[in-house]
Amino acid sequence: MPLDNKPTNDSASSPAPKKSGNFSSQFAMAMELPFVLVGAVLLGGLIGFFLDRWFHTKPFLMLVFGALGFFGGVRDVIRRLPGNTDGTSSS
């Protein structure tokens, strides 16, 4: 029974939790990304819809803000994907 607080290397139990944690993390991201994309489009479309009603420019602002929401949602999905850890693009 060691008296220090050093972690022990139990190789029999460590790969299973790491593997299941990786799977659950990927599954959670796969469930989250469609909501991020659809939510951005809906938010942009709703903002455009209410601005259209206010300025009486019926379909124009809804289409513009819906497109902005789409591009913002795609940008957010790409930013959240694994492999892009620093948030910048590597050219």
PDB file of C-alpha atoms in Angstrom:
ATOM      1  CA  MET A   1       0.000   0.000   0.000  1.00  0.00           C
ATOM      2  CA  PRO A   2       1.870   3.111  -1.196  1.00  0.00           C
ATOM      3  CA  LEU A   3       1.616   6.302   0.804  1.00  0.00           C
ATOM      4  CA  ASP A   4       2.083   8.694  -2.099  1.00  0.00           C
ATOM      5  CA  ASN A   5      -0.738   9.897  -4.359  1.00  0.00           C
ATOM      6  CA  LYS A   6       0.787   8.822  -7.663  1.00  0.00           C
ATOM      7  CA  PRO A   7      -1.677   7.311 -10.131  1.00  0.00           C
ATOM      8  CA  THR A   8      -1.299   3.619 -10.752  1.00  0.00           C
ATOM      9  CA  ASN A   9      -1.039   2.241 -14.273  1.00  0.00           C
ATOM     10  CA  ASP A  10      -3.772  -0.360 -14.472  1.00  0.00           C
ATOM     11  CA  SER A  11      -3.630  -1.224 -18.157  1.00  0.00           C
ATOM     12  CA  ALA A  12      -6.482  -3.732 -17.887  1.00  0.00           C
ATOM     13  CA  SER A  13      -9.132  -1.139 -17.006  1.00  0.00           C
ATOM     14  CA  SER A  14      -7.984   2.028 -18.821  1.00  0.00           C
ATOM     15  CA  PRO A  15      -8.631   1.238 -22.532  1.00  0.00           C
ATOM     16  CA  ALA A  16     -12.321   0.430 -22.075  1.00  0.00           C
ATOM     17  CA  PRO A  17     -13.350   3.743 -20.447  1.00  0.00           C
ATOM     18  CA  LYS A  18     -11.271   5.715 -22.950  1.00  0.00           C
ATOM     19  CA  LYS A  19     -12.864   3.899 -25.880  1.00  0.00           C
ATOM     20  CA  SER A  20     -16.396   4.311 -24.543  1.00  0.00           C
ATOM     21  CA  GLY A  21     -15.742   7.973 -23.744  1.00  0.00           C
ATOM     22  CA  ASN A  22     -14.574   8.561 -27.308  1.00  0.00           C
ATOM     23  CA  PHE A  23     -17.657   6.859 -28.725  1.00  0.00           C
ATOM     24  CA  SER A  24     -20.035   8.788 -26.478  1.00  0.00           C
ATOM     25  CA  SER A  25     -18.306  12.054 -27.355  1.00  0.00           C
ATOM     26  CA  GLN A  26     -18.641  11.346 -31.075  1.00  0.00           C
ATOM     27  CA  PHE A  27     -22.252  10.281 -30.662  1.00  0.00           C
ATOM     28  CA  ALA A  28     -23.077  13.432 -28.709  1.00  0.00           C
ATOM     29  CA  MET A  29     -21.494  15.580 -31.409  1.00  0.00           C
ATOM     30  CA  ALA A  30     -23.366  13.709 -34.151  1.00  0.00           C
ATOM     31  CA  MET A  31     -26.629  14.401 -32.330  1.00  0.00           C
ATOM     32  CA  GLU A  32     -25.782  18.063 -31.713  1.00  0.00           C
ATOM     33  CA  LEU A  33     -24.577  19.214 -35.145  1.00  0.00           C
ATOM     34  CA  PRO A  34     -27.904  18.935 -37.042  1.00  0.00           C
ATOM     35  CA  PHE A  35     -29.610  21.024 -34.365  1.00  0.00           C
ATOM     36  CA  VAL A  36     -26.892  23.662 -34.628  1.00  0.00           C
ATOM     37  CA  LEU A  37     -27.345  23.926 -38.388  1.00  0.00           C
ATOM     38  CA  VAL A  38     -31.150  23.924 -38.387  1.00  0.00           C
ATOM     39  CA  GLY A  39     -31.297  26.297 -35.411  1.00  0.00           C
ATOM     40  CA  ALA A  40     -29.099  28.855 -37.164  1.00  0.00           C
ATOM     41  CA  VAL A  41     -31.247  28.761 -40.322  1.00  0.00           C
ATOM     42  CA  LEU A  42     -34.464  29.086 -38.308  1.00  0.00           C
ATOM     43  CA  LEU A  43     -33.122  31.941 -36.227  1.00  0.00           C
ATOM     44  CA  GLY A  44     -31.927  33.826 -39.308  1.00  0.00           C
ATOM     45  CA  GLY A  45     -35.224  33.174 -41.090  1.00  0.00           C
ATOM     46  CA  LEU A  46     -37.280  34.365 -38.124  1.00  0.00           C
ATOM     47  CA  ILE A  47     -35.248  37.538 -37.769  1.00  0.00           C
ATOM     48  CA  GLY A  48     -35.701  38.172 -41.494  1.00  0.00           C
ATOM     49  CA  PHE A  49     -39.416  37.412 -41.281  1.00  0.00           C
ATOM     50  CA  PHE A  50     -40.027  39.915 -38.509  1.00  0.00           C
ATOM     51  CA  LEU A  51     -37.864  42.548 -40.201  1.00  0.00           C
ATOM     52  CA  ASP A  52     -39.862  41.957 -43.405  1.00  0.00           C
ATOM     53  CA  ARG A  53     -43.092  42.576 -41.533  1.00  0.00           C
ATOM     54  CA  TRP A  54     -41.666  45.710 -39.953  1.00  0.00           C
ATOM     55  CA  PHE A  55     -40.172  47.221 -43.151  1.00  0.00           C
ATOM     56  CA  HIS A  56     -42.857  45.783 -45.539  1.00  0.00           C
ATOM     57  CA  THR A  57     -40.294  44.045 -47.771  1.00  0.00           C
ATOM     58  CA  LYS A  58     -41.999  40.668 -47.761  1.00  0.00           C
ATOM     59  CA  PRO A  59     -39.658  37.898 -48.983  1.00  0.00           C
ATOM     60  CA  PHE A  60     -36.369  39.783 -49.341  1.00  0.00           C
ATOM     61  CA  LEU A  61     -34.994  40.031 -45.788  1.00  0.00           C
ATOM     62  CA  MET A  62     -36.215  36.573 -44.837  1.00  0.00           C
ATOM     63  CA  LEU A  63     -34.207  35.069 -47.683  1.00  0.00           C
ATOM     64  CA  VAL A  64     -31.140  37.182 -46.891  1.00  0.00           C
ATOM     65  CA  PHE A  65     -31.145  36.397 -43.172  1.00  0.00           C
ATOM     66  CA  GLY A  66     -32.020  32.744 -43.840  1.00  0.00           C
ATOM     67  CA  ALA A  67     -28.976  32.487 -46.108  1.00  0.00           C
ATOM     68  CA  LEU A  68     -26.827  34.236 -43.493  1.00  0.00           C
ATOM     69  CA  GLY A  69     -28.112  31.768 -40.907  1.00  0.00           C
ATOM     70  CA  PHE A  70     -27.268  28.866 -43.202  1.00  0.00           C
ATOM     71  CA  PHE A  71     -23.702  30.055 -43.739  1.00  0.00           C
ATOM     72  CA  GLY A  72     -23.327  30.781 -40.038  1.00  0.00           C
ATOM     73  CA  GLY A  73     -24.610  27.300 -39.197  1.00  0.00           C
ATOM     74  CA  VAL A  74     -22.240  25.635 -41.667  1.00  0.00           C
ATOM     75  CA  ARG A  75     -19.367  27.687 -40.224  1.00  0.00           C
ATOM     76  CA  ASP A  76     -20.289  26.596 -36.708  1.00  0.00           C
ATOM     77  CA  VAL A  77     -20.563  22.930 -37.730  1.00  0.00           C
ATOM     78  CA  ILE A  78     -17.130  23.061 -39.389  1.00  0.00           C
ATOM     79  CA  ARG A  79     -15.697  24.797 -36.320  1.00  0.00           C
ATOM     80  CA  ARG A  80     -17.051  22.076 -34.003  1.00  0.00           C
ATOM     81  CA  LEU A  81     -15.768  19.146 -36.064  1.00  0.00           C
ATOM     82  CA  PRO A  82     -12.793  17.318 -34.589  1.00  0.00           C
ATOM     83  CA  GLY A  83      -9.433  17.940 -36.166  1.00  0.00           C
ATOM     84  CA  ASN A  84      -9.807  21.715 -36.169  1.00  0.00           C
ATOM     85  CA  THR A  85      -8.636  22.364 -32.624  1.00  0.00           C
ATOM     86  CA  ASP A  86      -7.210  25.872 -32.907  1.00  0.00           C
ATOM     87  CA  GLY A  87     -10.151  27.422 -34.766  1.00  0.00           C
ATOM     88  CA  THR A  88      -8.047  28.531 -37.734  1.00  0.00           C
ATOM     89  CA  SER A  89      -7.807  27.014 -41.159  1.00  0.00           C
ATOM     90  CA  SER A  90      -4.533  25.508 -42.283  1.00  0.00           C
ATOM     91  CA  SER A  91      -3.791  26.381 -45.915  1.00  0.00           C
TER      92      SER A  91
END
